[in-house]
Tab-separated table of C-alpha atoms in Angstrom:
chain	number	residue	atom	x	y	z
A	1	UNK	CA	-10.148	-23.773	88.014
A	2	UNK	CA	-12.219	-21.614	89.813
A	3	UNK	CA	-15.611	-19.907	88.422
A	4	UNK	CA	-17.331	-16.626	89.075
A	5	UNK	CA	-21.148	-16.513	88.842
A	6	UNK	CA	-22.333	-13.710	86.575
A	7	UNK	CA	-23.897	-12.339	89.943
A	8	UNK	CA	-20.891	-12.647	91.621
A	9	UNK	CA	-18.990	-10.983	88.931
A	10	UNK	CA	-21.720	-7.852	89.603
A	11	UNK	CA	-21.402	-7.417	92.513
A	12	UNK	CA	-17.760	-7.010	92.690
A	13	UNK	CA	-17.947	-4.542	89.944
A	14	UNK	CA	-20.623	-2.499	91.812
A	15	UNK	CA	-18.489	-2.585	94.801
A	16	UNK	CA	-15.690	-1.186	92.547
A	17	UNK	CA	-17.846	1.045	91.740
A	18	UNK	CA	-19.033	2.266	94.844
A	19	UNK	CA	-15.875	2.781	96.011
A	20	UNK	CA	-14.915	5.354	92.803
A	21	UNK	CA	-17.996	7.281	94.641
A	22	UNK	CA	-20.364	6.136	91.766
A	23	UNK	CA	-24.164	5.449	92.793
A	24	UNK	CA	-25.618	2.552	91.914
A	25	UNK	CA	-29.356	2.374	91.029
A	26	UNK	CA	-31.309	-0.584	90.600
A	27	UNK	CA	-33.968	-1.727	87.724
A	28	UNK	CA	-36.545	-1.502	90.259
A	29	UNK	CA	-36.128	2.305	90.701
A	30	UNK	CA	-35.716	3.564	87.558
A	31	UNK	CA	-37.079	0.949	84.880
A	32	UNK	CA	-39.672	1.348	82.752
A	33	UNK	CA	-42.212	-0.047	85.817
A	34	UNK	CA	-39.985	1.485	88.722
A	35	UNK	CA	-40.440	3.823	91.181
A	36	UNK	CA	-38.623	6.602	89.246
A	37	UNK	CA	-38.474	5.499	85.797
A	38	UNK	CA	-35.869	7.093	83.443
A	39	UNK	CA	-36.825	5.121	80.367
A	40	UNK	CA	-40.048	3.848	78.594
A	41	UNK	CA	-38.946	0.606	78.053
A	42	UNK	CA	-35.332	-1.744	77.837
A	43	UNK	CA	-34.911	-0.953	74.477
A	44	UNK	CA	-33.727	2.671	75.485
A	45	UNK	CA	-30.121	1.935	76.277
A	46	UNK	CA	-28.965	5.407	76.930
A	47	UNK	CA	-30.848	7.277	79.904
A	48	UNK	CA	-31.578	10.692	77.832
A	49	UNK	CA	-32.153	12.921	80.597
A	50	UNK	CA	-28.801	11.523	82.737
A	51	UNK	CA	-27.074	11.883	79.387
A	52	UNK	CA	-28.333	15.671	78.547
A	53	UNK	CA	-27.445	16.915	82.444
A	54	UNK	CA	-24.014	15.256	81.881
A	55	UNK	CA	-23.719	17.356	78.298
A	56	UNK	CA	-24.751	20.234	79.680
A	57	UNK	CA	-22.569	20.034	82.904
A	58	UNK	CA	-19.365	19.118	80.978
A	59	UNK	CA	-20.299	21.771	77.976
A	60	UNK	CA	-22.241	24.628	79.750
A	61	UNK	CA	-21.482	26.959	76.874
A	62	UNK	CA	-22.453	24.651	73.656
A	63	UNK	CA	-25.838	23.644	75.434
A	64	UNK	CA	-28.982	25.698	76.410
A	65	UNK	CA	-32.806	25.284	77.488
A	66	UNK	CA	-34.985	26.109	74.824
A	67	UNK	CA	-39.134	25.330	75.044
A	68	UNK	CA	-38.348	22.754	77.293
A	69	UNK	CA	-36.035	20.688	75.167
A	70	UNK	CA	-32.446	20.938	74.797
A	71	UNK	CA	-30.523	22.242	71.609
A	72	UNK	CA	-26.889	22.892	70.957
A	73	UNK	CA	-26.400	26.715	71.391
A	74	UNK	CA	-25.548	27.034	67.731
A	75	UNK	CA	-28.471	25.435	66.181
């Protein structure tokens, strides 16, 4: 019986990916030490900012700017 490497196993999903039209960025880009880092560190498993766009994109009328931070529209 044939195995799959965890990296091959990756890859195949990021192709899948890929070809859904999804972009794929690497650790080295947007870690805590990339070029464009979304997060302080690993422990953050949810990218806030990607998250709040998607919120507000899907929701435009529950979600507004307010002082810079972002607050449901009925708080």
């Amino acid at each position: 019986m044939a195995f799959l490497s965890e990296a091959e196993i990756e890859s195949a999903l990021l192709d899948q990916l890929r070809a859904l039209g999804y972009s794929i960025e690497r650790e080295e880009d947007i870690g805590p030490d990339g070029h464009r880092p979304e997060r302080e560190s690993h422990d953050e498993v949810v990218l806030r900012r990607r998250f709040e766009d998607a919120v507000e994109r899907l929701n435009p009328t529950r979600w507004c700017c307010a002082g810079g931070s972002r607050t449901p529209s009925n708080a």
